[in-house]
Coordinates of C-alpha atoms and ligand atoms in Angstrom, one line a residue:
M1 CA 0.0 0.0 0.0
I2 CA 1.2 3.5 -0.9
I3 CA 0.4 6.5 1.3
S4 CA 0.7 9.9 -0.3
L5 CA 2.4 12.5 1.8
L6 CA 1.2 15.4 -0.3
K7 CA -1.8 16.1 1.8
V8 CA 0.2 16.3 5.0
V9 CA 2.8 18.8 3.7
T10 CA 0.2 21.4 2.8
A11 CA 0.3 23.0 6.2
E12 CA 2.9 23.3 9.0
D13 CA 2.3 21.1 12.0
K14 CA -0.4 19.2 10.2
T15 CA -0.9 15.6 11.5
M16 CA -2.5 12.7 9.7
H17 CA -3.7 9.5 11.5
L18 CA -4.4 6.5 9.4
N19 CA -4.4 2.7 9.4
A20 CA -2.7 1.0 6.5
E21 CA -2.5 -2.6 5.4
M22 CA 0.7 -4.4 4.7
E23 CA 0.2 -6.3 1.4
L24 CA 3.2 -8.6 1.9
E25 CA 2.2 -12.3 2.1
E26 CA 5.6 -13.8 2.6
F27 CA 8.9 -12.4 3.8
R28 CA 11.8 -13.1 1.5
T29 CA 15.4 -13.0 2.3
K30 CA 18.6 -14.6 1.1
A31 CA 17.9 -17.3 3.7
G32 CA 14.6 -18.2 2.1
R33 CA 10.8 -17.5 2.1
F34 CA 8.8 -17.2 5.2
P35 CA 5.0 -17.1 5.3
I36 CA 3.4 -14.2 7.1
I37 CA 0.6 -15.9 9.0
E38 CA -0.9 -12.9 10.9
K39 CA -0.8 -9.2 10.5
E40 CA -2.5 -6.3 12.1
P41 CA -3.2 -2.9 10.4
V42 CA -0.3 -0.5 10.7
E43 CA -1.3 2.5 12.8
F44 CA 0.4 5.5 11.3
V45 CA 0.8 9.0 12.7
I46 CA 2.4 11.3 10.2
R47 CA 3.2 14.8 11.1
H48 CA 4.5 17.6 8.9
V49 CA 7.0 19.4 11.2
K50 CA 7.9 22.2 8.8
N51 CA 9.4 22.8 5.4
R52 CA 8.7 19.3 4.1
Q53 CA 10.3 17.6 7.1
V54 CA 8.0 14.8 8.1
L55 CA 7.8 12.7 11.2
I56 CA 6.5 9.2 10.5
S57 CA 5.6 7.0 13.4
G58 CA 3.7 3.8 13.6
K59 CA 3.2 0.4 15.1
T60 CA 1.9 -3.0 14.2
K61 CA 2.1 -6.7 15.0
V62 CA 3.2 -9.3 12.4
V63 CA 3.5 -13.0 12.9
I64 CA 5.9 -14.9 10.7
S65 CA 6.4 -18.6 10.5
I66 CA 10.1 -19.5 10.8
P67 CA 11.6 -23.0 11.1
C68 CA 13.3 -24.0 14.3
D69 CA 17.1 -23.9 13.9
R70 CA 17.4 -27.4 15.2
C71 CA 14.4 -29.5 14.1
L72 CA 12.9 -27.3 11.3
K73 CA 9.5 -27.3 12.8
E74 CA 7.6 -24.1 11.9
V75 CA 7.5 -21.7 14.8
P76 CA 5.2 -18.6 14.8
Y77 CA 7.4 -15.7 15.7
E78 CA 5.7 -12.4 16.8
F79 CA 7.3 -9.1 15.7
L80 CA 6.1 -6.2 17.7
I81 CA 7.0 -3.3 15.4
E82 CA 7.3 0.3 16.5
F83 CA 9.1 2.9 14.5
E84 CA 9.7 6.6 14.3
K85 CA 11.2 8.1 11.1
D86 CA 12.4 11.6 10.6
V87 CA 12.3 12.2 6.9
N88 CA 13.3 15.3 5.0
L89 CA 11.5 15.2 1.7
N90 CA 13.6 18.0 0.2
E91 CA 16.9 16.2 0.9
L92 CA 15.5 12.9 -0.4
N93 CA 14.2 14.3 -3.6
Q94 CA 17.5 16.0 -4.3
S95 CA 19.9 13.2 -3.5
E96 CA 21.4 10.8 -5.9
A97 CA 20.2 7.3 -6.2
H98 CA 23.4 5.9 -4.7
D99 CA 23.2 8.3 -1.7
E100 CA 23.2 6.5 1.6
T101 CA 20.2 8.4 3.0
A102 CA 18.2 7.6 -0.1
E103 CA 19.1 3.9 0.2
E104 CA 18.2 3.8 3.9
K105 CA 14.9 5.5 3.2
N106 CA 14.1 3.4 0.2
Y107 CA 10.4 3.4 1.3
I108 CA 10.0 7.0 0.2
D109 CA 9.6 7.7 -3.5
G110 CA 8.9 11.4 -4.2
Y111 CA 5.9 12.0 -1.9
N112 CA 4.9 8.4 -1.8
L113 CA 5.4 6.2 1.3
D114 CA 5.6 2.5 0.5
V115 CA 4.2 0.7 3.6
D116 CA 5.5 -2.7 2.6
K117 CA 9.1 -1.5 2.0
L118 CA 9.1 0.3 5.3
L119 CA 7.9 -2.7 7.2
Y120 CA 10.2 -5.0 5.3
N121 CA 13.1 -3.0 6.7
E122 CA 11.7 -3.1 10.2
I123 CA 11.1 -6.8 10.2
L124 CA 14.7 -7.4 8.9
I125 CA 16.1 -5.3 11.7
G126 CA 14.1 -7.3 14.3
W127 CA 14.9 -10.7 12.7
P128 CA 15.8 -13.2 15.5
M129 CA 19.4 -14.5 15.7
K130 CA 18.1 -17.9 16.7
I131 CA 14.7 -19.6 16.5
L132 CA 13.9 -22.6 18.7
C133 CA 10.6 -24.4 18.9
C134 CA 11.3 -24.9 22.6
E135 CA 14.4 -24.2 24.8
D136 CA 15.4 -27.9 25.0
C137 CA 14.7 -28.9 21.4
K138 CA 16.5 -32.1 20.7
G139 CA 16.8 -31.4 17.0
I140 CA 16.8 -34.1 14.3
C141 CA 18.9 -37.1 13.9
N142 CA 21.9 -36.4 11.6
V143 CA 21.6 -39.8 10.1
C144 CA 17.9 -40.6 9.4
G145 CA 16.3 -37.2 9.9
Q146 CA 13.9 -38.3 12.7
N147 CA 12.6 -35.4 14.8
L148 CA 14.0 -36.4 18.2
N149 CA 11.3 -34.4 20.0
E150 CA 8.7 -36.7 18.6
G151 CA 10.5 -40.0 19.1
T152 CA 13.8 -41.9 19.0
C153 CA 15.4 -43.7 16.2
D154 CA 17.7 -46.7 15.9
C155 CA 20.7 -44.9 14.7
E156 CA 23.8 -45.2 16.9
D157 CA 23.6 -42.7 19.7
T158 CA 27.0 -41.0 20.1
S159 CA 25.7 -38.1 22.3
L160 CA 26.6 -39.9 25.5
D161 CA 30.2 -40.3 24.7
P162 CA 32.0 -37.0 25.0
R163 CA 34.9 -38.0 22.7
M164 CA 32.5 -39.0 20.0
S165 CA 30.5 -35.8 20.3
V166 CA 33.6 -33.7 19.7
I167 CA 34.3 -35.6 16.6
R168 CA 30.7 -35.2 15.5
D169 CA 30.8 -31.5 16.1
V170 CA 34.0 -31.1 14.0
F171 CA 32.3 -33.0 11.3
K172 CA 29.2 -30.9 11.6
N173 CA 31.2 -27.7 11.3
F174 CA 33.1 -29.1 8.4
K175 CA 29.8 -29.8 6.6
E176 CA 28.5 -26.3 7.2
V177 CA 31.5 -24.7 5.4
Ligands
ZN1 ZN1 12.9 -27.6 17.4
ZN2 ZN1 18.3 -41.6 13.2

């Protein structure tokens, strides 16, 4: 959804309240595609401070399904998003395409605010370092792929022998390279 900022810059100190929808259905990164399973309308408050300097604030809640790092089970992860952006439309419209400010504020094009792009950036910033379905997730068996939270398998269990587990970890690290 695109919000036009034209109306708000017509008068100094003018404030606009509105709810906007995020149209994104899935979140794509280099790491993969993650379905967005729940989203609330984005509550925007947009204020024209003066001379086309605009303060954009807002909040929303988005739930994205992300696989557990250990067992790959889908985990609904809740993003509580709150932002406040200080945008100078004069600067943005003058700057070159490669300019850092323009790149950072890629959600503004002329007087148009792209809700999806803004939220995409916010979600990316809040992306968790680690996702676990539960704190003591046992993961999956390296050999047969059995989810060890749901049952055991007949593969040789080396986890009780510390010497073996060191070797296994080395092997695991080697595989990840
Ligand atoms: Zn898990
Ligand atoms: Zn197994």
